[in-house]
């Protein structure tokens, strides 16, 4: 007694023949065609002690199944073959009667050896490993399918197509529809399948079992066998295939499927129908701010599938803007409902291009949250009253916080905490709009003016790590981070960023920062040839006359470079523009100091004592509040005196120390160096020059041909300070030993903590011990 279970095409009949041959006695075969003489056959089997072979038992009528069950219980030896699903009580009774007295054999996919044997039989020669792999994938190991496709696993043999035509010629519409949907090879949820086929869940489940039993599905019963799917789709005319795609796309939308996942399914099926186009568009809309690159490909698919250009114009513009791709806002018109989105894109694009005034104008004319987004641009272009009015508009919380922080920018120290809060808000809930600038970048620029480069770096590193604002913002954050580090005496990031961005197509705002970075490195390396090359980048940027308050300190590098190369025609107009903005804002102290400091640096580079004295007088007349501004104002008077030939070494060192502590190490070294070459005291000159060299050695431009020992990114000076910290010295004791002010030591310690990523002194000491083993 044996029960052979397998799907159609798995070799059930062949297995029954093997069982009969192994039995060594007569055999009688019962099929649906022989049931009329069933009782005669059974009587003969008893008389001859023959084995009764029942093939395709699932196709027998109930009366025949009952007779066979009685015979099995009566001692007739029997082997039956059936499909995996028992659909009738009579079949269940026969199966139980036979299986009680013998094994149940499950026929599954062919084993590799059996598949290789089958392929050799069909081909007349052994198949290669690649052919066998392809055959296994195409047939899922089902014997009948493997025989059909062995010669060409990627093809669609007529015999297989004919088999499917016969199967579905009399099948109900639901069965054929489900088979067609499965043939697409999509990973569809059950509710989508039901919606696409018109079957309820119970009907769909029953039809899936039927298709599995008929040998059309893979062993897991979830997917159609690839060769079968190809044959089924091959037989569909193009119009029917398009209808199938449209049906599935409609079902995906109707069931609320995730548009990105749905679009992926339709793309896999190469669907190009109106409803598929709508799914592709929805996928683009879903990703346009989080993954703009993918969004553009979905919009392209939507257009290829026949979407109206107006329906994707706004989304494409938003995604392209975040990618830094030029946007043709005069191209295909957006849908009327999307004109507000296009206006927001125009404002963001103008900001990326470095034209804050145009950005503000575009955003003020846009729907909410356009006016609130315009607030930072209005402030940095001197339109404070308009900014206050615009800030009262409707906007998401992160945008409102950025606007509130921007209104406080006239006082950098007060604005910085608000900008940090706005940055945190943007990270938690990014607003679904193209933002002209993120609070991370605005906060970093304000932090530099406030003399807090550690916060500037922290904000920019967070933005770069999170990818906030898309690829175009990543370039901005990385370039600004390099610029901040260059300003504070660390050139490794700046040089690396210059290499990365060489030849890149940057928007206007980033070209300005890149130009400032290039000029700054050239000036600090003392290479006049490199400075001239840098000027070729800087001059076109300055010629645009599109500067604003946020760019003031970046512009300093360009104007000083212009003065060094005697290109004065570029200096006065830009200074006038910046002065006009500051005047409109009521001459806030911090920004006024920064502007007058630029005038001083231009005079210093040009060796113009009178101009330096005038700038020093401007600075001396101010009442600076912040430490950085105080250091600049004091140093300005000292610098003017040095240029006039009046050198007080002790006073120069004291004022220069304050500049270094205020995160202006390059300027500090220049002040000391110029004093050294003007003093008549040789001893004082040597002392001044040594101190100037110490400051310029803080973090030299790296020479990749001479790799050195890594100390966790610490500069040589920071390593010196760190070793004294490990020795238990106080800030004052360290300053005395290294000829630094306690404030400068405090600055170095803060930078060490920032580089090591620690917050407490105990953590810093523990980390330093692992980085700086005791010297022998």
mmCIF file of C-alpha atoms in Angstrom, residues 340-637:
data_model
loop_
_atom_site.group_PDB
_atom_site.id
_atom_site.type_symbol
_atom_site.label_atom_id
_atom_site.label_comp_id
_atom_site.label_asym_id
_atom_site.label_seq_id
_atom_site.Cartn_x
_atom_site.Cartn_y
_atom_site.Cartn_z
ATOM 1 C CA UNK A 340 2.608 77.681 -4.948
ATOM 2 C CA UNK A 341 5.123 74.819 -4.819
ATOM 3 C CA UNK A 342 6.899 76.210 -7.885
ATOM 4 C CA UNK A 343 7.173 79.629 -6.195
ATOM 5 C CA UNK A 344 8.808 77.977 -3.161
ATOM 6 C CA UNK A 345 11.242 76.185 -5.451
ATOM 7 C CA UNK A 346 12.080 79.483 -7.157
ATOM 8 C CA UNK A 347 12.905 81.008 -3.772
ATOM 9 C CA UNK A 348 15.089 78.086 -2.734
ATOM 10 C CA UNK A 349 16.864 78.035 -6.107
ATOM 11 C CA UNK A 350 17.629 81.757 -5.845
ATOM 12 C CA UNK A 351 19.047 81.206 -2.352
ATOM 13 C CA UNK A 352 21.234 78.340 -3.568
ATOM 14 C CA UNK A 353 22.466 80.636 -6.314
ATOM 15 C CA UNK A 354 23.579 83.088 -3.631
ATOM 16 C CA UNK A 355 20.950 85.722 -4.453
ATOM 17 C CA UNK A 356 19.232 86.288 -1.125
ATOM 18 C CA UNK A 357 17.292 89.369 -2.270
ATOM 19 C CA UNK A 358 15.720 87.458 -5.164
ATOM 20 C CA UNK A 359 14.998 84.531 -2.880
ATOM 21 C CA UNK A 360 13.160 86.802 -0.451
ATOM 22 C CA UNK A 361 11.141 88.346 -3.270
ATOM 23 C CA UNK A 362 10.061 84.964 -4.635
ATOM 24 C CA UNK A 363 9.175 83.563 -1.238
ATOM 25 C CA UNK A 364 7.154 86.599 -0.190
ATOM 26 C CA UNK A 365 4.997 86.058 -3.257
ATOM 27 C CA UNK A 366 4.472 82.354 -2.551
ATOM 28 C CA UNK A 367 1.791 80.655 -0.500
ATOM 29 C CA UNK A 368 2.508 79.561 3.069
ATOM 30 C CA UNK A 369 5.103 78.818 4.322
ATOM 31 C CA UNK A 370 6.856 81.005 1.721
ATOM 32 C CA UNK A 371 6.799 84.323 3.643
ATOM 33 C CA UNK A 372 8.134 82.698 6.827
ATOM 34 C CA UNK A 373 10.856 80.958 4.825
ATOM 35 C CA UNK A 374 11.787 84.391 3.464
ATOM 36 C CA UNK A 375 12.658 85.763 6.913
ATOM 37 C CA UNK A 376 16.366 84.751 6.970
ATOM 38 C CA UNK A 377 16.893 86.158 3.458
ATOM 39 C CA UNK A 378 15.159 89.401 4.431
ATOM 40 C CA UNK A 379 17.327 89.793 7.532
ATOM 41 C CA UNK A 380 20.652 89.168 5.784
ATOM 42 C CA UNK A 381 19.724 91.712 3.089
ATOM 43 C CA UNK A 382 18.874 94.370 5.679
ATOM 44 C CA UNK A 383 15.073 94.229 5.435
ATOM 45 C CA UNK A 384 14.360 93.808 9.124
ATOM 46 C CA UNK A 385 10.880 95.388 9.214
ATOM 47 C CA UNK A 386 9.698 93.227 6.323
ATOM 48 C CA UNK A 387 11.201 90.188 8.056
ATOM 49 C CA UNK A 388 9.215 90.859 11.230
ATOM 50 C CA UNK A 389 6.006 91.112 9.238
ATOM 51 C CA UNK A 390 6.726 87.944 7.247
ATOM 52 C CA UNK A 391 7.495 86.012 10.425
ATOM 53 C CA UNK A 392 3.847 86.265 11.506
ATOM 54 C CA UNK A 393 2.735 83.963 8.664
ATOM 55 C CA UNK A 394 1.738 80.322 8.853
ATOM 56 C CA UNK A 395 4.478 77.667 8.728
ATOM 57 C CA UNK A 396 5.515 74.333 10.281
ATOM 58 C CA UNK A 397 7.225 74.589 13.663
ATOM 59 C CA UNK A 398 10.817 74.054 12.382
ATOM 60 C CA UNK A 399 10.380 76.868 9.835
ATOM 61 C CA UNK A 400 8.944 79.222 12.470
ATOM 62 C CA UNK A 401 11.876 78.500 14.775
ATOM 63 C CA UNK A 402 14.346 79.285 12.009
ATOM 64 C CA UNK A 403 12.527 82.560 11.346
ATOM 65 C CA UNK A 404 12.594 83.512 15.046
ATOM 66 C CA UNK A 405 16.309 82.765 15.204
ATOM 67 C CA UNK A 406 16.977 84.791 12.053
ATOM 68 C CA UNK A 407 15.247 87.826 13.566
ATOM 69 C CA UNK A 408 17.799 87.689 16.393
ATOM 70 C CA UNK A 409 20.823 87.512 14.059
ATOM 71 C CA UNK A 410 21.789 91.127 14.703
ATOM 72 C CA UNK A 411 23.141 89.778 17.999
ATOM 73 C CA UNK A 412 24.993 86.555 17.089
ATOM 74 C CA UNK A 413 25.416 85.457 20.704
ATOM 75 C CA UNK A 414 21.655 85.693 21.271
ATOM 76 C CA UNK A 415 20.749 84.092 17.936
ATOM 77 C CA UNK A 416 23.006 81.065 18.287
ATOM 78 C CA UNK A 417 20.952 79.124 20.901
ATOM 79 C CA UNK A 418 17.818 79.757 18.850
ATOM 80 C CA UNK A 419 19.528 78.448 15.711
ATOM 81 C CA UNK A 420 20.678 75.326 17.548
ATOM 82 C CA UNK A 421 17.084 74.730 18.643
ATOM 83 C CA UNK A 422 15.870 75.278 15.079
ATOM 84 C CA UNK A 423 18.438 72.768 13.773
ATOM 85 C CA UNK A 424 17.247 70.157 16.260
ATOM 86 C CA UNK A 425 13.652 70.822 15.212
ATOM 87 C CA UNK A 426 14.533 70.382 11.532
ATOM 88 C CA UNK A 427 16.198 67.046 12.277
ATOM 89 C CA UNK A 428 13.164 65.732 14.185
ATOM 90 C CA UNK A 429 10.529 66.851 11.656
ATOM 91 C CA UNK A 430 11.961 68.048 8.313
ATOM 92 C CA UNK A 431 9.364 70.355 6.717
ATOM 93 C CA UNK A 432 8.011 69.101 3.351
ATOM 94 C CA UNK A 433 9.347 72.056 1.355
ATOM 95 C CA UNK A 434 12.539 73.073 -0.422
ATOM 96 C CA UNK A 435 14.240 75.168 2.276
ATOM 97 C CA UNK A 436 16.515 78.024 1.113
ATOM 98 C CA UNK A 437 19.026 77.272 3.868
ATOM 99 C CA UNK A 438 19.090 74.995 6.873
ATOM 100 C CA UNK A 439 19.565 76.363 10.396
ATOM 101 C CA UNK A 440 22.746 74.276 10.626
ATOM 102 C CA UNK A 441 24.475 76.416 7.998
ATOM 103 C CA UNK A 442 23.019 79.695 9.237
ATOM 104 C CA UNK A 443 23.951 78.731 12.788
ATOM 105 C CA UNK A 444 27.525 77.891 11.788
ATOM 106 C CA UNK A 445 28.038 81.262 10.095
ATOM 107 C CA UNK A 446 26.587 83.080 13.104
ATOM 108 C CA UNK A 447 28.690 80.972 15.485
ATOM 109 C CA UNK A 448 31.888 82.047 13.714
ATOM 110 C CA UNK A 449 30.969 85.704 14.222
ATOM 111 C CA UNK A 450 30.238 84.903 17.862
ATOM 112 C CA UNK A 451 33.694 83.302 18.191
ATOM 113 C CA UNK A 452 32.308 79.796 18.766
ATOM 114 C CA UNK A 453 33.802 77.561 16.090
ATOM 115 C CA UNK A 454 33.168 74.429 18.165
ATOM 116 C CA UNK A 455 29.424 74.975 17.842
ATOM 117 C CA UNK A 456 29.807 75.801 14.160
ATOM 118 C CA UNK A 457 31.609 72.511 13.560
ATOM 119 C CA UNK A 458 29.119 70.588 15.649
ATOM 120 C CA UNK A 459 26.158 71.918 13.657
ATOM 121 C CA UNK A 460 27.808 71.288 10.301
ATOM 122 C CA UNK A 461 28.972 67.791 11.217
ATOM 123 C CA UNK A 462 25.455 66.885 12.360
ATOM 124 C CA UNK A 463 23.975 68.194 9.139
ATOM 125 C CA UNK A 464 26.506 66.325 7.009
ATOM 126 C CA UNK A 465 25.970 63.066 8.894
ATOM 127 C CA UNK A 466 22.181 63.245 8.733
ATOM 128 C CA UNK A 467 22.080 64.281 5.076
ATOM 129 C CA UNK A 468 19.578 67.002 5.951
ATOM 130 C CA UNK A 469 18.549 69.147 3.013
ATOM 131 C CA UNK A 470 19.630 66.701 0.310
ATOM 132 C CA UNK A 471 22.828 66.522 -1.749
ATOM 133 C CA UNK A 472 22.938 70.266 -2.482
ATOM 134 C CA UNK A 473 22.935 70.969 1.266
ATOM 135 C CA UNK A 474 25.616 68.335 1.850
ATOM 136 C CA UNK A 475 28.000 70.270 -0.406
ATOM 137 C CA UNK A 476 27.148 73.455 1.490
ATOM 138 C CA UNK A 477 27.703 71.931 4.912
ATOM 139 C CA UNK A 478 30.956 70.217 3.991
ATOM 140 C CA UNK A 479 32.360 73.316 2.289
ATOM 141 C CA UNK A 480 31.429 75.528 5.226
ATOM 142 C CA UNK A 481 32.945 73.023 7.660
ATOM 143 C CA UNK A 482 36.231 73.145 5.771
ATOM 144 C CA UNK A 483 36.093 76.950 5.758
ATOM 145 C CA UNK A 484 35.467 77.096 9.528
ATOM 146 C CA UNK A 485 38.409 74.812 10.197
ATOM 147 C CA UNK A 486 40.658 76.825 7.900
ATOM 148 C CA UNK A 487 39.732 80.023 9.761
ATOM 149 C CA UNK A 488 40.703 78.419 13.052
ATOM 150 C CA UNK A 489 44.065 77.208 11.823
ATOM 151 C CA UNK A 490 43.337 73.658 10.663
ATOM 152 C CA UNK A 491 43.946 73.155 6.988
ATOM 153 C CA UNK A 492 43.560 69.401 6.552
ATOM 154 C CA UNK A 493 39.799 69.552 5.952
ATOM 155 C CA UNK A 494 40.143 72.591 3.737
ATOM 156 C CA UNK A 495 42.712 70.974 1.451
ATOM 157 C CA UNK A 496 40.713 67.735 1.254
ATOM 158 C CA UNK A 497 37.563 69.655 0.397
ATOM 159 C CA UNK A 498 39.336 71.641 -2.303
ATOM 160 C CA UNK A 499 40.411 68.373 -3.909
ATOM 161 C CA UNK A 500 36.914 66.897 -3.652
ATOM 162 C CA UNK A 501 35.226 69.911 -5.189
ATOM 163 C CA UNK A 502 37.773 70.543 -7.916
ATOM 164 C CA UNK A 503 35.855 70.807 -11.182
ATOM 165 C CA UNK A 504 32.459 70.373 -9.518
ATOM 166 C CA UNK A 505 29.492 72.390 -10.752
ATOM 167 C CA UNK A 506 28.494 74.297 -7.628
ATOM 168 C CA UNK A 507 25.591 76.731 -7.194
ATOM 169 C CA UNK A 508 26.512 80.379 -6.714
ATOM 170 C CA UNK A 509 26.386 80.367 -2.930
ATOM 171 C CA UNK A 510 28.765 77.431 -2.680
ATOM 172 C CA UNK A 511 31.024 78.889 -5.368
ATOM 173 C CA UNK A 512 31.436 81.879 -3.067
ATOM 174 C CA UNK A 513 32.448 79.681 -0.129
ATOM 175 C CA UNK A 514 34.689 77.559 -2.354
ATOM 176 C CA UNK A 515 36.354 80.714 -3.666
ATOM 177 C CA UNK A 516 36.888 81.964 -0.104
ATOM 178 C CA UNK A 517 38.335 78.597 0.871
ATOM 179 C CA UNK A 518 40.667 78.609 -2.130
ATOM 180 C CA UNK A 519 41.840 82.158 -1.480
ATOM 181 C CA UNK A 520 42.285 81.497 2.242
ATOM 182 C CA UNK A 521 44.477 78.436 1.698
ATOM 183 C CA UNK A 522 46.510 80.255 -0.938
ATOM 184 C CA UNK A 523 47.079 83.266 1.321
ATOM 185 C CA UNK A 524 48.052 81.135 4.314
ATOM 186 C CA UNK A 525 50.448 79.007 2.285
ATOM 187 C CA UNK A 526 52.205 82.177 1.051
ATOM 188 C CA UNK A 527 52.014 81.000 -2.567
ATOM 189 C CA UNK A 528 51.351 84.025 -4.775
ATOM 190 C CA UNK A 529 50.919 81.781 -7.821
ATOM 191 C CA UNK A 530 48.250 79.796 -6.068
ATOM 192 C CA UNK A 531 46.639 83.033 -4.910
ATOM 193 C CA UNK A 532 46.417 84.253 -8.505
ATOM 194 C CA UNK A 533 44.817 80.953 -9.482
ATOM 195 C CA UNK A 534 42.399 81.334 -6.613
ATOM 196 C CA UNK A 535 41.510 84.807 -7.798
ATOM 197 C CA UNK A 536 40.337 83.386 -11.126
ATOM 198 C CA UNK A 537 37.686 81.553 -9.112
ATOM 199 C CA UNK A 538 36.933 84.455 -6.805
ATOM 200 C CA UNK A 539 36.652 87.352 -9.266
ATOM 201 C CA UNK A 540 33.543 86.133 -11.140
ATOM 202 C CA UNK A 541 31.846 85.508 -7.813
ATOM 203 C CA UNK A 542 32.542 89.005 -6.553
ATOM 204 C CA UNK A 543 31.491 90.496 -9.885
ATOM 205 C CA UNK A 544 27.971 89.214 -9.240
ATOM 206 C CA UNK A 545 27.560 91.792 -6.437
ATOM 207 C CA UNK A 546 25.236 89.293 -4.737
ATOM 208 C CA UNK A 547 26.532 89.364 -1.178
ATOM 209 C CA UNK A 548 24.593 89.446 2.061
ATOM 210 C CA UNK A 549 25.254 89.603 5.800
ATOM 211 C CA UNK A 550 25.635 85.839 6.251
ATOM 212 C CA UNK A 551 28.476 85.813 3.696
ATOM 213 C CA UNK A 552 30.384 88.701 5.265
ATOM 214 C CA UNK A 553 33.225 86.713 6.812
ATOM 215 C CA UNK A 554 33.564 84.396 3.813
ATOM 216 C CA UNK A 555 33.838 87.494 1.616
ATOM 217 C CA UNK A 556 36.680 88.740 3.822
ATOM 218 C CA UNK A 557 39.011 86.146 2.289
ATOM 219 C CA UNK A 558 38.099 87.284 -1.227
ATOM 220 C CA UNK A 559 38.504 90.985 -0.533
ATOM 221 C CA UNK A 560 41.855 90.508 1.177
ATOM 222 C CA UNK A 561 42.983 88.407 -1.801
ATOM 223 C CA UNK A 562 41.854 91.206 -4.116
ATOM 224 C CA UNK A 563 43.871 93.709 -2.117
ATOM 225 C CA UNK A 564 46.919 91.454 -2.156
ATOM 226 C CA UNK A 565 46.724 91.244 -5.964
ATOM 227 C CA UNK A 566 45.906 94.970 -6.343
ATOM 228 C CA UNK A 567 42.426 94.370 -7.772
ATOM 229 C CA UNK A 568 40.909 97.262 -5.841
ATOM 230 C CA UNK A 569 38.083 97.817 -8.302
ATOM 231 C CA UNK A 570 36.369 94.727 -6.867
ATOM 232 C CA UNK A 571 36.694 95.800 -3.228
ATOM 233 C CA UNK A 572 34.869 99.111 -2.834
ATOM 234 C CA UNK A 573 31.501 98.054 -4.363
ATOM 235 C CA UNK A 574 31.257 94.919 -2.218
ATOM 236 C CA UNK A 575 32.205 96.795 0.936
ATOM 237 C CA UNK A 576 29.601 99.419 0.101
ATOM 238 C CA UNK A 577 26.917 96.760 -0.353
ATOM 239 C CA UNK A 578 27.760 95.147 2.972
ATOM 240 C CA UNK A 579 27.912 98.501 4.738
ATOM 241 C CA UNK A 580 24.491 99.375 3.355
ATOM 242 C CA UNK A 581 22.974 96.182 4.758
ATOM 243 C CA UNK A 582 24.547 96.775 8.168
ATOM 244 C CA UNK A 583 23.320 100.387 8.203
ATOM 245 C CA UNK A 584 19.781 99.238 7.415
ATOM 246 C CA UNK A 585 19.968 96.861 10.372
ATOM 247 C CA UNK A 586 20.947 99.708 12.715
ATOM 248 C CA UNK A 587 24.679 98.972 12.747
ATOM 249 C CA UNK A 588 24.621 95.964 15.126
ATOM 250 C CA UNK A 589 27.945 95.796 16.928
ATOM 251 C CA UNK A 590 29.138 92.287 16.048
ATOM 252 C CA UNK A 591 28.565 92.728 12.318
ATOM 253 C CA UNK A 592 29.932 96.270 12.307
ATOM 254 C CA UNK A 593 33.110 94.966 13.942
ATOM 255 C CA UNK A 594 33.411 92.244 11.291
ATOM 256 C CA UNK A 595 33.070 94.781 8.475
ATOM 257 C CA UNK A 596 35.595 97.191 9.977
ATOM 258 C CA UNK A 597 37.927 94.243 10.578
ATOM 259 C CA UNK A 598 37.809 93.508 6.842
ATOM 260 C CA UNK A 599 38.830 97.102 6.144
ATOM 261 C CA UNK A 600 41.730 96.680 8.567
ATOM 262 C CA UNK A 601 42.893 93.442 6.902
ATOM 263 C CA UNK A 602 42.748 95.074 3.468
ATOM 264 C CA UNK A 603 44.882 97.946 4.776
ATOM 265 C CA UNK A 604 47.349 95.535 6.372
ATOM 266 C CA UNK A 605 47.777 93.520 3.185
ATOM 267 C CA UNK A 606 48.243 96.722 1.206
ATOM 268 C CA UNK A 607 50.750 98.136 3.729
ATOM 269 C CA UNK A 608 48.591 101.267 4.130
ATOM 270 C CA UNK A 609 49.174 102.766 7.610
ATOM 271 C CA UNK A 610 46.619 105.560 7.131
ATOM 272 C CA UNK A 611 43.848 103.169 6.082
ATOM 273 C CA UNK A 612 44.754 100.857 8.951
ATOM 274 C CA UNK A 613 44.560 103.741 11.403
ATOM 275 C CA UNK A 614 41.146 104.728 10.038
ATOM 276 C CA UNK A 615 39.850 101.176 10.433
ATOM 277 C CA UNK A 616 41.337 100.973 13.930
ATOM 278 C CA UNK A 617 39.590 104.228 14.828
ATOM 279 C CA UNK A 618 36.290 102.780 13.605
ATOM 280 C CA UNK A 619 36.783 99.724 15.761
ATOM 281 C CA UNK A 620 37.990 101.752 18.712
ATOM 282 C CA UNK A 621 34.800 103.820 18.663
ATOM 283 C CA UNK A 622 32.607 100.760 19.106
ATOM 284 C CA UNK A 623 31.488 99.170 22.366
ATOM 285 C CA UNK A 624 32.017 95.454 21.656
ATOM 286 C CA UNK A 625 30.233 92.978 23.854
ATOM 287 C CA UNK A 626 31.554 89.597 22.745
ATOM 288 C CA UNK A 627 35.039 88.268 23.514
ATOM 289 C CA UNK A 628 35.896 87.938 19.825
ATOM 290 C CA UNK A 629 34.873 91.495 19.056
ATOM 291 C CA UNK A 630 36.805 92.817 22.060
ATOM 292 C CA UNK A 631 39.929 90.990 20.857
ATOM 293 C CA UNK A 632 39.511 92.396 17.330
ATOM 294 C CA UNK A 633 39.007 95.961 18.543
ATOM 295 C CA UNK A 634 42.085 95.862 20.792
ATOM 296 C CA UNK A 635 44.227 94.181 18.164
ATOM 297 C CA UNK A 636 43.174 96.730 15.531
ATOM 298 C CA UNK A 637 44.748 99.608 17.430
#
